[in-house]
XYZ file of C-alpha atoms in Angstrom:
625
model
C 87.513 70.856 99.465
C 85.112 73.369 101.668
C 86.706 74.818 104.908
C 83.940 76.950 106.432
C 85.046 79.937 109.008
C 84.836 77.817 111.844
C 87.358 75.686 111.062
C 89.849 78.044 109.424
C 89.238 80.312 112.780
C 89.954 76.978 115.027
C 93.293 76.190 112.884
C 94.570 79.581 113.534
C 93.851 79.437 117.005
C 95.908 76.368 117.465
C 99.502 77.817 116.001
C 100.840 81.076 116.453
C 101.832 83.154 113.359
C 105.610 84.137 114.129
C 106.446 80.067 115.086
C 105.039 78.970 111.870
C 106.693 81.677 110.104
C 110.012 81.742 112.152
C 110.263 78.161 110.055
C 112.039 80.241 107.189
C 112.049 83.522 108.482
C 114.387 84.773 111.394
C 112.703 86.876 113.574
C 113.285 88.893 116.497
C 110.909 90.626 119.139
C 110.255 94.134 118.575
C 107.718 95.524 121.530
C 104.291 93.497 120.892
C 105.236 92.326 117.271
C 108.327 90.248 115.466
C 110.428 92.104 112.645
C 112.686 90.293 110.018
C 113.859 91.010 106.634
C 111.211 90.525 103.960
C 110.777 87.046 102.596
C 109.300 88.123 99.274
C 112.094 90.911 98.521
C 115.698 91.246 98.998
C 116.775 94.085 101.643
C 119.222 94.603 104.218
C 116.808 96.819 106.680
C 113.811 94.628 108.081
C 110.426 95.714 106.994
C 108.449 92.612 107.236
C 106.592 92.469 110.587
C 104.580 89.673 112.124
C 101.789 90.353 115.067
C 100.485 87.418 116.594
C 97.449 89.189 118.742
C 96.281 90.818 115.361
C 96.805 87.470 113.186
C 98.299 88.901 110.165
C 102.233 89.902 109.046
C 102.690 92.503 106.741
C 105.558 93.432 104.397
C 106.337 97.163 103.696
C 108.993 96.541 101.004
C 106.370 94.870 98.932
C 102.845 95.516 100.268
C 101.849 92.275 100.591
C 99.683 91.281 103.925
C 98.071 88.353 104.855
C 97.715 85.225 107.532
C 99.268 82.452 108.514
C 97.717 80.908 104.798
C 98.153 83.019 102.860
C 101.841 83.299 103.634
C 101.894 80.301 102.654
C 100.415 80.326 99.225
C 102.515 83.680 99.324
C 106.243 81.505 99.833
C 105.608 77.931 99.038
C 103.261 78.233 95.711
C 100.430 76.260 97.888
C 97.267 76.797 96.815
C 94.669 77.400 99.273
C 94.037 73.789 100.535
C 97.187 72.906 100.099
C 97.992 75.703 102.555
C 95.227 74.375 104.839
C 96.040 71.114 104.807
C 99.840 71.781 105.622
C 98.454 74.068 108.616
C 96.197 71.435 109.716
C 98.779 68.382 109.972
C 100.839 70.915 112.191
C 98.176 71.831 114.148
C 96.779 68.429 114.532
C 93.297 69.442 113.592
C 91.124 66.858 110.997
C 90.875 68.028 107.846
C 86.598 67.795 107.154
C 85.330 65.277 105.046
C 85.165 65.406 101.599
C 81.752 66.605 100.041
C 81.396 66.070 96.636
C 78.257 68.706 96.952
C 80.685 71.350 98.570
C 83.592 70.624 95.599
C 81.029 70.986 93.325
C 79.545 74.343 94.675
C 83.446 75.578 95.144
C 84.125 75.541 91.391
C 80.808 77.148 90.778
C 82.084 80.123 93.366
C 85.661 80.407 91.652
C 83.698 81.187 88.704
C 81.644 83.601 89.620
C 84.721 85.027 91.429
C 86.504 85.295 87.787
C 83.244 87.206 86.511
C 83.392 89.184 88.967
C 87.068 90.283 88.590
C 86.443 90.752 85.052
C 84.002 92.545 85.662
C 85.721 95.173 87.963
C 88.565 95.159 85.057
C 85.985 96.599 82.783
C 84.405 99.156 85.197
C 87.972 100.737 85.643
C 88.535 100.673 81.919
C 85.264 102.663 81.477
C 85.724 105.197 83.694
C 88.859 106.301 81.772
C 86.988 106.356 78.495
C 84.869 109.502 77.427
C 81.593 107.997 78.649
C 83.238 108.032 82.044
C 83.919 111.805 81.341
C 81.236 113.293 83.655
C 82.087 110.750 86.247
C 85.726 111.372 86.073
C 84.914 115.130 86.857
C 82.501 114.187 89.760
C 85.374 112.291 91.648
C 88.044 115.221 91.198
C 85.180 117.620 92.598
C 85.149 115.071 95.876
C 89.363 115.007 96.022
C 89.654 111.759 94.335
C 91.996 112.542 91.229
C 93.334 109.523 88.951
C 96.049 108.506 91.186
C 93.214 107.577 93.939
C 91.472 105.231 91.379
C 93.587 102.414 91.295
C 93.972 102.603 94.900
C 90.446 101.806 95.140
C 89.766 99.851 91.850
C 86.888 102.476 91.308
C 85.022 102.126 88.074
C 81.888 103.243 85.932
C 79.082 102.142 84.490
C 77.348 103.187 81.198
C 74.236 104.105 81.169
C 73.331 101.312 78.714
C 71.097 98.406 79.905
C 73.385 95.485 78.594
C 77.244 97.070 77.731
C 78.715 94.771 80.697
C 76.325 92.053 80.193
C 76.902 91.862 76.511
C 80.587 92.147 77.174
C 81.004 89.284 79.544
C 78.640 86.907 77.600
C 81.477 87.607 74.597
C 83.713 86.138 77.207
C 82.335 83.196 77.546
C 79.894 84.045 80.814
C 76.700 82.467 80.883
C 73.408 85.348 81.886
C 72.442 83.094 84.784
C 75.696 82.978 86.004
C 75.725 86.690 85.941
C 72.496 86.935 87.696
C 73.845 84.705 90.118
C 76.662 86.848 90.941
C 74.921 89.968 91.431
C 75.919 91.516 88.347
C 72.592 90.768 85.927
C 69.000 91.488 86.831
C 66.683 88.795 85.481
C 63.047 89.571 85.386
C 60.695 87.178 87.071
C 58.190 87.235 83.883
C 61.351 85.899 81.717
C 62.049 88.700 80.018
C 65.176 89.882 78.443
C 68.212 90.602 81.809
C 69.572 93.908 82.211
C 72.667 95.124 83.944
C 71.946 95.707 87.606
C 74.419 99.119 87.760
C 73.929 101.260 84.552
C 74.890 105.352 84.626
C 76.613 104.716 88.309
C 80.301 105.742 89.901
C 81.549 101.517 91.328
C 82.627 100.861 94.627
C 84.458 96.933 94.943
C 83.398 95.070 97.561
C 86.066 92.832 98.726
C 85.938 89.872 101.385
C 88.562 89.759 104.051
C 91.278 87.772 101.550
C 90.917 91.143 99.523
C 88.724 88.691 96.694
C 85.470 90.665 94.741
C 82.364 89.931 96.016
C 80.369 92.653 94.594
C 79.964 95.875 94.042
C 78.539 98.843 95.257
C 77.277 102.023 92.975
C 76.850 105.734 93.599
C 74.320 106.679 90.856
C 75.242 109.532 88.360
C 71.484 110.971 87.982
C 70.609 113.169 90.856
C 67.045 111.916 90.010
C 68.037 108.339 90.244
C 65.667 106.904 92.481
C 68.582 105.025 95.195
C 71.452 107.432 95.287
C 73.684 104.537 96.402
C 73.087 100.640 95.295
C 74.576 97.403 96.523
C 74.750 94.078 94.990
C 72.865 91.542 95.983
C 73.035 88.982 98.816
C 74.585 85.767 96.538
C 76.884 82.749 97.384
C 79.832 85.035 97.623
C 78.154 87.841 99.677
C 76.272 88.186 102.562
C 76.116 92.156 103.436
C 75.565 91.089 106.882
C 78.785 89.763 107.389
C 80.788 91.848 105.317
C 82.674 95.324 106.064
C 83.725 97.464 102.606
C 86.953 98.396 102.918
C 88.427 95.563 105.207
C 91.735 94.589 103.459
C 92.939 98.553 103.172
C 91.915 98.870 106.690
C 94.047 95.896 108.058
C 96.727 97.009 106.481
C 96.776 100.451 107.668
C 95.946 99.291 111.122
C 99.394 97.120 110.916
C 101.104 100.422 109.375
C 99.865 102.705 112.568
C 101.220 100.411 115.282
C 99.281 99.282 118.765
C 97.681 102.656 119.148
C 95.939 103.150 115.716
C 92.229 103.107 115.991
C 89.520 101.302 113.604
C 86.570 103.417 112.835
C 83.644 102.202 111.318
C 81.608 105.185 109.016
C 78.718 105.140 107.033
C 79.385 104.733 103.298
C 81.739 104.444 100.642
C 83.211 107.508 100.376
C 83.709 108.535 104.022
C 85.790 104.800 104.092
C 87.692 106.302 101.147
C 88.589 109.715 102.925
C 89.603 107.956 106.645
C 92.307 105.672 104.557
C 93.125 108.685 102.283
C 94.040 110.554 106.339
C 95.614 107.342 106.810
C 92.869 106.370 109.353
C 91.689 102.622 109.515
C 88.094 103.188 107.910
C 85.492 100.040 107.213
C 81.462 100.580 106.545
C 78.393 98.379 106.766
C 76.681 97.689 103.760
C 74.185 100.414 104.317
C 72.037 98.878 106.667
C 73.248 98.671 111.070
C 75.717 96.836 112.441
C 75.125 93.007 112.528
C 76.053 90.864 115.483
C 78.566 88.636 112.733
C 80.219 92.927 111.223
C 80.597 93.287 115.388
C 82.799 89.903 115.884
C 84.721 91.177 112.915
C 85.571 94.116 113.960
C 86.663 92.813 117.222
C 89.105 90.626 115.381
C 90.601 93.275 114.532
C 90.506 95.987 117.418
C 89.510 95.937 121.047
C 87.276 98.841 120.563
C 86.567 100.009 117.250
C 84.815 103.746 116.758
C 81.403 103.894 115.549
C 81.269 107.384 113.639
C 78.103 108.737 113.170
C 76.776 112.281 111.878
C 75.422 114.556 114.632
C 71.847 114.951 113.131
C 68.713 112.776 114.503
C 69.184 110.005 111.922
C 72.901 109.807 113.114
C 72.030 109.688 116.811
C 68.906 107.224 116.230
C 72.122 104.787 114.330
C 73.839 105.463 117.091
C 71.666 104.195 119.933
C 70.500 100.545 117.511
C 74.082 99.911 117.648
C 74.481 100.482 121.028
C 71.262 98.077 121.661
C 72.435 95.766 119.369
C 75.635 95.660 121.179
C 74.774 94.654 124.685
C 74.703 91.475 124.632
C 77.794 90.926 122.788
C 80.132 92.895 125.192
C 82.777 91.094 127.045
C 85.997 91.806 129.045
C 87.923 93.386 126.661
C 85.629 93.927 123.402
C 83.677 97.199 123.607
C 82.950 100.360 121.275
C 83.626 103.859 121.710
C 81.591 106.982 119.477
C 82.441 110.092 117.784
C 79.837 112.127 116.405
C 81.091 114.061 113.475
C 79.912 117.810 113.981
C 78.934 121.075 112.147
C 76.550 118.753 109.484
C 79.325 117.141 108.306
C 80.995 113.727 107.132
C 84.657 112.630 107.065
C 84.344 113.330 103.019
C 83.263 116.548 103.991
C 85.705 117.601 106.826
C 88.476 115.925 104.895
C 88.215 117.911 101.484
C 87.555 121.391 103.375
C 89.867 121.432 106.374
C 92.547 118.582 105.702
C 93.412 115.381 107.228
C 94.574 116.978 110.341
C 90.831 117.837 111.511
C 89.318 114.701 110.543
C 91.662 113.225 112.820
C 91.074 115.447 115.545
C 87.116 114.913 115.238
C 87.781 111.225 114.964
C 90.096 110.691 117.909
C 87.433 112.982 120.067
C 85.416 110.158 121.506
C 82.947 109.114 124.334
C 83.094 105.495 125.556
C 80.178 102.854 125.576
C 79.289 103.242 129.090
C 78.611 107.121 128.612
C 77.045 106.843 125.569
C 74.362 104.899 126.991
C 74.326 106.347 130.549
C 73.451 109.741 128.210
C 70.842 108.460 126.413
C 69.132 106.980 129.030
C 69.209 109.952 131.376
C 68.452 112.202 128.544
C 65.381 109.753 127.339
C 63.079 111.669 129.544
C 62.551 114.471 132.779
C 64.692 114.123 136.138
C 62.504 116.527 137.843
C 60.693 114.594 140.517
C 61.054 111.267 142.137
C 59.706 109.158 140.074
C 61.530 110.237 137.282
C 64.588 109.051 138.494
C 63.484 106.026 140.062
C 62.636 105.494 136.241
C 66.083 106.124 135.072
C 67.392 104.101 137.488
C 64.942 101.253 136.419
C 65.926 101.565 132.850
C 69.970 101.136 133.501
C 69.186 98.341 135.669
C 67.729 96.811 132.939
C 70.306 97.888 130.229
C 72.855 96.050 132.797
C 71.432 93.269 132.527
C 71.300 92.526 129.109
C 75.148 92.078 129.001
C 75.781 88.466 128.751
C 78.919 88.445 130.669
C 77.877 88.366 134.229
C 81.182 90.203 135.530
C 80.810 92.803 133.411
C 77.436 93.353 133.780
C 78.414 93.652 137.567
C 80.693 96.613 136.574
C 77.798 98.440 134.463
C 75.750 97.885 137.412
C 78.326 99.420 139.916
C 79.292 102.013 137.587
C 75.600 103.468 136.926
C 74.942 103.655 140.500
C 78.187 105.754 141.004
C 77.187 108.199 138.159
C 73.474 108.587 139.534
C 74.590 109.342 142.724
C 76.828 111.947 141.402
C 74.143 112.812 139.067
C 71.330 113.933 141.848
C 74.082 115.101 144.225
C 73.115 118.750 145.094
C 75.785 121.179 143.759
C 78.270 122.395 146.160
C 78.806 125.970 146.243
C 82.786 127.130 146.362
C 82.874 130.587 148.166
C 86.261 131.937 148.055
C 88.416 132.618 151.632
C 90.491 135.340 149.968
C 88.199 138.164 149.374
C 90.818 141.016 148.666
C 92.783 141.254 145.231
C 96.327 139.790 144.536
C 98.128 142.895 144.456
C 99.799 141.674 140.953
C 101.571 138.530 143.030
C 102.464 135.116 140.581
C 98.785 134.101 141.273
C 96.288 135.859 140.921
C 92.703 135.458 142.979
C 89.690 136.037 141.561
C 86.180 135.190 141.684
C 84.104 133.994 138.563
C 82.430 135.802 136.775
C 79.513 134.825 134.577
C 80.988 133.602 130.999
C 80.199 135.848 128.010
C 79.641 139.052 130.699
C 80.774 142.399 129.498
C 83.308 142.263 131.777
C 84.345 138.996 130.927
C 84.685 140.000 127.452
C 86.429 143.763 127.911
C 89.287 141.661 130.137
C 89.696 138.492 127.857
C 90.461 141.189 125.046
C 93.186 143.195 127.149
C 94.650 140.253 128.511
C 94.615 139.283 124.706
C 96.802 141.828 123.731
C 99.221 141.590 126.598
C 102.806 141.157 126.346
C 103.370 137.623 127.348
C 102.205 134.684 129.313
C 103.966 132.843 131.981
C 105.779 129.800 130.312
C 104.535 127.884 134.241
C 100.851 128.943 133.748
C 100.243 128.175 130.251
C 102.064 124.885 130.891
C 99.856 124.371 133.372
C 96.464 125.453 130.963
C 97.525 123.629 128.186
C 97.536 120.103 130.193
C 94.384 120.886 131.467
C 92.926 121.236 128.386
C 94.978 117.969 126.764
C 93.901 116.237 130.214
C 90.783 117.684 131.902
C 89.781 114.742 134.515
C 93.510 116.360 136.322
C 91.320 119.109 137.163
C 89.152 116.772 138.904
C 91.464 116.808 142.535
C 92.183 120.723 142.319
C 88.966 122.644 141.440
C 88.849 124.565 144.554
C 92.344 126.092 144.017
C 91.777 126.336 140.037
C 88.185 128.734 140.934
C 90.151 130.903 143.677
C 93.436 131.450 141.688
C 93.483 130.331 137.998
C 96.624 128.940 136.756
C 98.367 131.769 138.024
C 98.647 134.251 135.303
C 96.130 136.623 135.060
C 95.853 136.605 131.548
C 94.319 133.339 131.973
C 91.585 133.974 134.462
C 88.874 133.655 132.235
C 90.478 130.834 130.295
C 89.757 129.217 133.850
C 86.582 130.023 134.517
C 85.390 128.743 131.204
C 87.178 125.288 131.797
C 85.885 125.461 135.243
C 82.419 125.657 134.293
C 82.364 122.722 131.648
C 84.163 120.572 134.039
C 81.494 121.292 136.527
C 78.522 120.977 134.066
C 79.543 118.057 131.996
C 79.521 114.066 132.892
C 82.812 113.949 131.003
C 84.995 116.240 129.462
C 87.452 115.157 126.885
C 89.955 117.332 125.072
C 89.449 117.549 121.738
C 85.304 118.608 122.291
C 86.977 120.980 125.235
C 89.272 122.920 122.839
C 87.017 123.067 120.280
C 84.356 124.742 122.516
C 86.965 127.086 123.952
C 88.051 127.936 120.277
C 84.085 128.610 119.294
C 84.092 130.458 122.283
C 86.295 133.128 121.442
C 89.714 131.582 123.118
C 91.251 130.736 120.047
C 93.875 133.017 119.785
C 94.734 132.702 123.515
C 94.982 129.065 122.801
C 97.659 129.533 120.561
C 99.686 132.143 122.700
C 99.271 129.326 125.885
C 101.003 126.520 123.154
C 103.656 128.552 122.572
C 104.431 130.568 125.882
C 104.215 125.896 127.060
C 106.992 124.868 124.777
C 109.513 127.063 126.974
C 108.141 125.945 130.336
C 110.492 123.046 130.453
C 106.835 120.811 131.830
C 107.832 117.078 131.560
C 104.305 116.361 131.486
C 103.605 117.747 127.758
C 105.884 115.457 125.673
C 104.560 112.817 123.995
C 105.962 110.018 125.867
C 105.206 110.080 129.230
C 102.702 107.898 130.612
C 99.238 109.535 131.476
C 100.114 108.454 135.045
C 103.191 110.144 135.643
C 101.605 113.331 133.817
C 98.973 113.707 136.380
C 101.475 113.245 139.321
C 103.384 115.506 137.566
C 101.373 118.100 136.581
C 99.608 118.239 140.344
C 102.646 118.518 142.213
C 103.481 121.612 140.170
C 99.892 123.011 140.525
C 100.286 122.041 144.333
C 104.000 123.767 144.557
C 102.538 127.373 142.754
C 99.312 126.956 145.472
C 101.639 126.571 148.374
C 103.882 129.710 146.878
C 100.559 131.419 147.132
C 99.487 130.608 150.763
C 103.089 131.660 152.063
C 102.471 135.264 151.004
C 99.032 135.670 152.228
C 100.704 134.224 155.547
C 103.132 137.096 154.741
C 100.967 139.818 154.393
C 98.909 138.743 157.363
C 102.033 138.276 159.582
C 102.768 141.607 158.692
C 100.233 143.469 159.722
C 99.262 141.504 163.016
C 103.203 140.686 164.219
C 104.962 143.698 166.130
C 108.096 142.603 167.772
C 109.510 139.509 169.470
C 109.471 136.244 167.448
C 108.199 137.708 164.534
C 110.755 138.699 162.476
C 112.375 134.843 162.507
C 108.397 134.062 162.056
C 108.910 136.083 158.742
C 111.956 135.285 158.030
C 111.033 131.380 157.670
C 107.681 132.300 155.829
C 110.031 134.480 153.157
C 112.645 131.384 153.100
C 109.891 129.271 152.072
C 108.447 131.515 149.707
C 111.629 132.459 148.351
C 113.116 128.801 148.080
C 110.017 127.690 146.472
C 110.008 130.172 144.048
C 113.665 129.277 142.650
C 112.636 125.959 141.974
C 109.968 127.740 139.751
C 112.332 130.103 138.181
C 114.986 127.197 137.322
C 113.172 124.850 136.720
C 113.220 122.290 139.276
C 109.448 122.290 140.054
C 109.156 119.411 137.684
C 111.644 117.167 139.162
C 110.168 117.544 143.094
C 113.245 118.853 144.495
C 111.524 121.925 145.826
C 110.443 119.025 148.693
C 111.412 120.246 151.950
């Protein structure tokens, strides 16, 4: 019997994963996901995890992952309608009815699904024979030595016209049935068939349930006339609704808990380096983003990464997914971007600087909204009137073609607030302290234009100073993790930095692409200020941090209490700051009477305030009066 997707997607929907499989399993919640000891090995720690939002368990002890049927095909020796079937009487959903047609076309599919699988036996048996030789050598040159290719299931291809073809007809396999499953090219005159991948490195292509469906190839021959070549579209695969490297993915996105991210790249072998970093990585089939590849993907993850390379051709892929997106989004299902830099691709990045940096560049990413908001302002001039009157025409529209109505609302709202912003004249900071610091804990100072000779002849003085204050570069270095904190003390930040001198240009630099940019996120923020000639300082600031004591930099605090935190530091080092220009200013215009208890309360204050900064209680707010 046939189930299509529809009704396998209704029968899950009807019965959650950890009641079916608390039947013979004892489970026990474990933040947003059920843990128990494995049902397919014996163990006395629990490494078998269930997640009922994602749809899937997985089992570490053994590898194995799957759904609510395949668990049971997994446990109970079901096959695959008997699984159904069991999950349909307990859901109370009616089985379809039989269709002799469908049966009929089923067992057709299973075989072609056997060629297939012999077929991607062979392919890995070839590559480890000489022919694969120069093959072999290609994938160590791209970091992919023998113990990758199993991982993978990669394989070669002769450069004969019939060795697989002549191989699986010895088998038993019948040439239409071979040209049916993408494997066989039959000419339309009736000539003689030919293998479809001869003389090229072979990529599996696997369905959700991890099952061949065909087979992608990277050709050997740098004259080859299509570098890369997919099967056919057949009865086992439609490219449009199928994402290489889905199974791997899932799995990994179980492995990296609520927080991992699922990134979507452009071919083989970038998928193949993001799950080498341990990074959830799935591709289209080399053509954009289908409507049916989008739905996946949000099966998955709330808001998958599109990864794209920084050139035109990666930006022009960039904005047909975001067009193609529109209409789809909903409350909840969205897409965020990272644009892989320096002519790069996550093969690239991965192989020369480590899985470390192709994190970094993967986590550093811009969300829908300001992805399109850019391209549409940057689609044209902003110079006169009308120009903006036609920007703000054009996101009107773009609004609109989101089919939920409430969130369309919310694009609509959330333009408006960014043009407004966006042709707000400038405001111009001047500075009420016009004489130096006289070497006090903060120092004032007016910016000065980045990249001046100035700037440069102090950033490499303060470079080779003796230390920075533990406060201050606790202070920088959540700035640069967080820059939207910024957003509430920019006035202070221009007129005293974050009170080390050895940081004042540090400042201004931040200061400037906070004021120039939409959005600043960290990762594109410290890997500016490293370009720019801060990257030494950067490290100095990391380490002078870690003996601050600054709640706000571990790991597990919430971004809200970081914030709170880190302002009512900034705030407490500001107000240190005011109390000794008040000094300085009582001293000079105070003679006699009430002013020494006037100075004597502005010292306290000062003095008070700057214990709490010395021991360390400026974290905890008990410098409050």
């Amino acid at each position: 019997m046939r189930f299509d997707d529809r009704f396998l997607d209704e029968l899950k929907s009807r019965l959650r994963l950890s009641d079916v499989i608390g039947k013979t399993v004892k489970l026990r919640r474990q933040g947003r996901e059920y843990v128990g000891l494995s049902p397919f090995n014996k163990e006395r720690s629990p490494s078998f995890f269930v997640n009922d939002d994602k749809g899937f368990y997985h089992d570490f002890s053994s590898g194995k992952h799957g759904d609510l049927i395949s668990f049971l095909q997994e446990t109970e020796r079901l096959s695959f309608v008997e699984a159904v079937e069991r999950l349909a009487g307990e859901a109370g959903v009616a089985l379809p009815a039989p269709d002799p047609e469908a049966a009929a076309q089923d067992k057709r599919r299973q075989s072609l699904t056997d060629w297939l699988d012999t077929a991607a036996a062979w392919f890995e048996a070839e590559l480890r024979r000489p022919a694969g030789a120069a093959a072999r050598d290609y994938l160590e040159h791209r970091g992919l030595g023998e113990s990758h290719w199993a991982r993978f299931r990669l394989g070669y291809s002769p450069p004969g016209r019939s060795a697989l073809k002549d191989y699986l007809v010895a088998k038993g396999a019948l040439p239409r049935d071979l040209t049916a499953a993408g494997l066989m090219i039959t000419p339309e005159d009736g000539g003689e068939g030919y293998d479809r991948f001869r003389d090229r490195i072979i990529f599996p292509i696997t369905d959700a349930r991890g099952r061949i469906v065909s087979f992608g190839g990277r050709a050997m021959d740098p004259k080859a006339r299509a570098k890369y070549l997919n099967g056919p579209d057949t009865d086992l695969f439609d490219k449009g609704r199928v994402l290489y490297g889905l199974p791997e993915a899932r799995r990994l996105l179980h492995a990296g808990g609520d927080g991992a991210a699922l990134v979507v790249v452009e071919g083989y072998m970038d998928v193949i380096a993001c799950q080498r970093a341990d990074v959830a990585a799935v591709a289209a089939m080399g053509t954009s983003l289908t409507e049916a590849q989008m739905e996946l993907l949000w099966r998955l993850h709330p808001e998958p990464t599109l990864c794209f390379d920084g050139d035109r051709a990666g930006m022009q892929a960039a904005s047909r997914a975001i067009d193609r997106a529109l209409a789809l989004l909903q409350p909840g299902k969205s897409f965020r971007f990272a644009i892989v830099t320096g002519g790069k691709d996550p093969d690239d990045i991965l192989r020369e600087q480590g899985a470390g940096a192709l994190k970094a560049q993967l986590a550093a990413t811009t969300p829908f909204i300001d992805a399109l908001f850019t391209r549409e302002r940057d689609a044209g001039p902003l110079e006169t009137p009308e120009h903006r009157a036609g920007l703000k025409q054009r996101l009107r529209a773009v609004a609109k073609t989101i089919g939920d109505p409430d969130l369309a609302a919310a694009y609509r709202d959330a333009f408006i607030s960014r043009l407004d912003s966006l042709f707000e004249a400038p405001r111009r900071f001047v500075s009420p302290w016009a004489r130096p610091a006289g070497g006090r804990l903060w120092n004032r100072f007016t910016p000065e234009p980045p990249g001046s000779a100035k700037s440069q002849s102090k950033d490499a003085a303060r470079r080779l100073s003796a230390s920075i204050d533990p406060v201050a570069a606790a202070l920088a270095l959540q700035a640069i993790t967080d820059p939207s904190v910024l957003d509430d003390h920019l006035e202070a930040l221009q007129v005293r930095g974050f009170g080390d001198p050895a940081l004042d240009d540090l400042a201004r630099e931040i200061i400037r692409l906070r004021l120039e940019a939409e959005h600043l996120d960290s990762a594109p923020l410290r890997r500016h200020l490293t370009e720019a000639g801060f990257s030494t300082l950067l490290i100095d600031v990391d380490r002078a941090a870690a003996h601050a004591g600054a709640p706000f930099t571990d790991d597990d605090v919430t971004l809200a209490a970081a914030r709170s935190q880190w302002s009512y530091a900034f705030e407490v080092l500001n107000r240190v700051a005011a109390l000794e220009d008040a000094l300085d200013l009582a001293k000079q215009d105070l003679a006699g009477g009430d002013s020494a208890s006037v100075l004597m309360s502005l010292k306290r204050e000062r003095d008070r305030l700057r214990r709490a900064i010395r021991t360390g209680s400026i974290w905890t707010g008990e410098t409050q009066s």
